[in-house]
Amino acid sequence: MKIKSILTAATLCLTLLASCNSGIEYNEVPESVYSNVNLGSGLAKIRVRELFNNKVWQVNHNDGKGQWLENYLAQTQISQDYQDGKDYTNNTGSAITIMGKTLNPGETMYVKNTLEVVDDSNAPDGKKYIAHLFSPTKATYSTPNKGHLFMESAFANEAIKPVFVDEVEKGKSQYIVYPVRQDALVIEFILEDPYACRVERVNGAPALGTPGDYTVPQQYMVINTAFRPKGAPEYRRLYEIRVQLLDESK
């Protein structure tokens, strides 16, 4: 009897809900919304992460005796300068090529994340959009606060030795400079309208927002999912990410 009452009530609720929705008319969004598959200014953000095992000393823990922080995941954004654009000077001692232009030692050029459109018969509308992204070869990592210090002695047996900056004592600092690994970059698209689009990986590209290998070009499809008029096409665009690391040593 109780089950029958529950089923009757559920049926009544669904009937009323259908009745309420039957008269709803959805307003069509402007074409500028349902056709927008653009990347915004700066194109994309690049972050790096490093897991440091027993490399950070917690100064005030253990009754002031200190102790090692077993695992510390540090992350930082490294792309802001090239999102905005900056003058880059080649101090590497040998010529490098940036966007097809040769930059000799000592020369300077303005570098900014750039979108290039090329013909591609396999892409929507026959066009592929190449996002040329730039990043420094090194990143500065920080501990959570001044009570946590990177210890140079903890890196003694490591193949990669960081550079300690702003040391509070010799070999002790809240900040270190560490090489960027291009095979473990965290990239995030800057969408012009993130609420109207979804991004799909193409050909096994790394998931955006997680560490991935960008030593090779990676492709993504941006698809607009906004409500659109009947018969209007689903707008989509193929983007290809190409990352170039630039040595900013002086």
C-alpha positions as semicolon CSV with decimal commas, in nm:
position;residue;x (nm);y (nm);z (nm)
1;M;0,000;0,000;0,000
2;K;0,281;0,237;0,093
3;I;0,470;0,157;-0,230
4;K;0,157;0,226;-0,435
5;S;0,116;0,564;-0,265
6;I;0,480;0,655;-0,338
7;L;0,443;0,559;-0,705
8;T;0,122;0,760;-0,735
9;A;0,288;1,066;-0,580
10;A;0,592;1,035;-0,808
11;T;0,369;1,008;-1,116
12;L;0,173;1,314;-1,008
13;C;0,494;1,514;-0,959
14;L;0,627;1,419;-1,303
15;T;0,293;1,508;-1,463
16;L;0,288;1,847;-1,294
17;L;0,651;1,911;-1,389
18;A;0,583;1,827;-1,754
19;S;0,278;2,051;-1,747
20;C;0,477;2,340;-1,600
21;N;0,755;2,303;-1,859
22;S;0,525;2,265;-2,158
23;G;0,467;2,636;-2,190
24;I;0,829;2,744;-2,150
25;E;0,986;2,917;-2,446
26;Y;1,365;2,931;-2,458
27;N;1,516;3,254;-2,580
28;E;1,773;3,211;-2,852
29;V;2,118;3,335;-2,757
30;P;2,287;3,578;-2,995
31;E;2,503;3,432;-3,270
32;S;2,800;3,606;-3,110
33;V;2,755;3,365;-2,816
34;Y;2,679;3,032;-2,986
35;S;2,948;3,087;-3,250
36;N;3,226;3,193;-3,012
37;V;3,513;2,944;-3,007
38;N;3,786;3,202;-2,963
39;L;4,078;3,202;-2,723
40;G;4,111;3,514;-2,513
41;S;4,401;3,750;-2,470
42;G;4,722;3,563;-2,388
43;L;4,581;3,238;-2,538
44;A;4,686;3,006;-2,256
45;K;4,846;2,983;-1,913
46;I;5,145;2,761;-1,841
47;R;5,220;2,631;-1,495
48;V;5,480;2,391;-1,362
49;R;5,471;2,156;-1,063
50;E;5,743;1,975;-0,875
51;L;5,708;1,723;-0,595
52;F;5,986;1,766;-0,341
53;N;6,040;1,471;-0,108
54;N;6,221;1,557;0,216
55;K;6,372;1,870;0,063
56;V;6,192;2,127;0,282
57;W;6,283;2,180;0,647
58;Q;6,004;2,284;0,884
59;V;6,196;2,519;1,108
60;N;5,963;2,549;1,407
61;H;5,816;2,199;1,423
62;N;5,905;1,925;1,672
63;D;5,929;2,166;1,965
64;G;6,159;2,397;1,774
65;K;6,400;2,121;1,674
66;G;6,265;2,119;1,320
67;Q;6,175;1,831;1,093
68;W;6,157;1,738;0,726
69;L;5,838;1,794;0,529
70;E;5,793;1,453;0,371
71;N;5,610;1,563;0,056
72;Y;5,570;1,913;-0,077
73;L;5,404;1,987;-0,412
74;A;5,516;2,326;-0,534
75;Q;5,362;2,496;-0,834
76;T;5,396;2,828;-1,009
77;Q;5,276;3,005;-1,320
78;I;5,556;3,083;-1,564
79;S;5,376;3,225;-1,868
80;Q;5,250;3,567;-1,760
81;D;5,529;3,767;-1,926
82;Y;5,469;3,604;-2,263
83;Q;5,092;3,627;-2,230
84;D;5,136;4,003;-2,202
85;G;5,440;4,020;-2,434
86;K;5,796;4,121;-2,350
87;D;6,132;4,201;-2,504
88;Y;6,349;3,891;-2,511
89;T;6,728;3,910;-2,549
90;N;6,921;3,610;-2,673
91;N;7,203;3,562;-2,424
92;T;7,260;3,194;-2,505
93;G;7,572;3,246;-2,717
94;S;7,419;3,087;-3,028
95;A;7,146;3,179;-3,275
96;I;6,790;3,063;-3,204
97;T;6,473;3,070;-3,415
98;I;6,150;3,221;-3,285
99;M;5,841;3,213;-3,505
100;G;6,058;3,163;-3,813
101;K;6,287;3,456;-3,730
102;T;6,655;3,403;-3,648
103;L;6,768;3,581;-3,335
104;N;7,145;3,604;-3,308
105;P;7,336;3,628;-2,977
106;G;7,287;3,968;-2,817
107;E;6,986;4,058;-3,032
108;T;6,644;4,142;-2,886
109;M;6,292;4,089;-3,017
110;Y;5,942;4,131;-2,882
111;V;5,790;3,792;-2,798
112;K;5,427;3,724;-2,719
113;N;5,198;3,421;-2,735
114;T;5,075;3,426;-3,094
115;L;4,791;3,263;-3,287
116;E;4,867;3,148;-3,641
117;V;4,597;3,029;-3,882
118;V;4,694;2,769;-4,144
119;D;4,503;2,562;-4,400
120;D;4,411;2,209;-4,290
121;S;4,154;2,007;-4,482
122;N;4,091;1,786;-4,178
123;A;3,999;2,078;-3,951
124;P;3,659;2,251;-3,922
125;D;3,618;2,506;-4,202
126;G;3,953;2,386;-4,337
127;K;4,153;2,593;-4,088
128;K;4,383;2,498;-3,802
129;Y;4,471;2,752;-3,533
130;I;4,825;2,717;-3,399
131;A;4,886;2,869;-3,056
132;H;5,256;2,949;-3,027
133;L;5,324;2,961;-2,652
134;F;5,647;3,071;-2,488
135;S;5,793;2,992;-2,149
136;P;6,121;3,047;-1,963
137;T;6,350;2,748;-1,923
138;K;6,358;2,796;-1,545
139;A;6,098;2,853;-1,276
140;T;6,114;2,993;-0,924
141;Y;5,950;2,780;-0,656
142;S;5,857;2,896;-0,308
143;T;5,785;2,714;0,017
144;P;5,453;2,792;0,195
145;N;5,612;3,052;0,424
146;K;5,934;3,161;0,594
147;G;5,902;2,879;0,845
148;H;5,966;2,631;0,564
149;L;6,305;2,636;0,393
150;F;6,456;2,446;0,103
151;M;6,781;2,287;0,220
152;E;7,074;2,265;-0,020
153;S;7,209;1,959;0,159
154;A;6,892;1,766;0,068
155;F;6,979;1,797;-0,302
156;A;7,335;1,664;-0,264
157;N;7,257;1,331;-0,432
158;E;7,017;1,472;-0,690
159;A;7,111;1,496;-1,058
160;I;6,950;1,840;-1,083
161;K;7,080;2,102;-0,842
162;P;6,860;2,409;-0,784
163;V;6,988;2,763;-0,752
164;F;6,917;2,912;-0,409
165;V;6,810;3,277;-0,406
166;D;6,749;3,518;-0,117
167;E;6,914;3,278;0,127
168;V;6,841;3,329;0,496
169;E;7,158;3,130;0,562
170;K;7,403;2,960;0,329
171;G;7,214;2,679;0,155
172;K;6,881;2,766;0,317
173;S;6,610;2,960;0,139
174;Q;6,239;2,994;0,086
175;Y;6,306;3,024;-0,289
176;I;6,486;2,810;-0,544
177;V;6,521;2,825;-0,922
178;Y;6,464;2,492;-1,094
179;P;6,469;2,383;-1,460
180;V;6,136;2,363;-1,641
181;R;6,049;2,020;-1,778
182;Q;5,870;2,060;-2,110
183;D;5,737;1,705;-2,081
184;A;5,546;1,796;-1,763
185;L;5,386;2,133;-1,832
186;V;5,040;2,222;-1,705
187;I;4,854;2,419;-1,972
188;E;4,516;2,587;-1,945
189;F;4,334;2,755;-2,234
190;I;4,213;3,110;-2,181
191;L;3,872;3,088;-2,349
192;E;3,693;3,406;-2,448
193;D;3,368;3,252;-2,316
194;P;3,450;2,952;-2,093
195;Y;3,083;2,900;-2,001
196;A;2,981;2,841;-2,362
197;C;3,252;2,594;-2,463
198;R;3,404;2,259;-2,385
199;V;3,745;2,136;-2,491
200;E;3,812;1,786;-2,625
201;R;4,154;1,626;-2,663
202;V;4,257;1,518;-3,012
203;N;4,484;1,222;-3,094
204;G;4,569;1,146;-2,731
205;A;4,673;1,497;-2,629
206;P;4,735;1,547;-2,254
207;A;4,440;1,664;-2,047
208;L;4,451;2,039;-1,997
209;G;4,517;2,138;-1,637
210;T;4,734;1,832;-1,567
211;P;5,107;1,775;-1,633
212;G;5,160;1,674;-1,995
213;D;5,424;1,633;-2,263
214;Y;5,448;1,942;-2,483
215;T;5,781;1,862;-2,641
216;V;5,565;1,790;-2,947
217;P;5,259;1,976;-3,081
218;Q;4,930;1,877;-2,915
219;Q;4,581;1,934;-3,055
220;Y;4,247;2,022;-2,896
221;M;3,898;2,084;-3,030
222;V;3,703;2,373;-2,879
223;I;3,328;2,314;-2,917
224;N;3,059;2,572;-2,843
225;T;2,779;2,410;-2,642
226;A;2,550;2,711;-2,600
227;F;2,180;2,677;-2,692
228;R;2,146;2,769;-3,058
229;P;1,857;2,811;-3,303
230;K;1,725;2,507;-3,485
231;G;1,936;2,442;-3,792
232;A;2,229;2,653;-3,672
233;P;2,561;2,468;-3,697
234;E;2,763;2,352;-3,397
235;Y;3,067;2,575;-3,398
236;R;3,401;2,410;-3,334
237;R;3,765;2,498;-3,390
238;L;4,085;2,293;-3,396
239;Y;4,372;2,438;-3,195
240;E;4,728;2,312;-3,191
241;I;4,962;2,401;-2,905
242;R;5,330;2,450;-2,975
243;V;5,553;2,544;-2,683
244;Q;5,899;2,697;-2,707
245;L;6,117;2,738;-2,399
246;L;6,339;3,046;-2,398
247;D;6,657;3,073;-2,194
248;E;6,642;3,402;-2,002
249;S;6,990;3,373;-1,850
250;K;7,190;3,693;-1,841
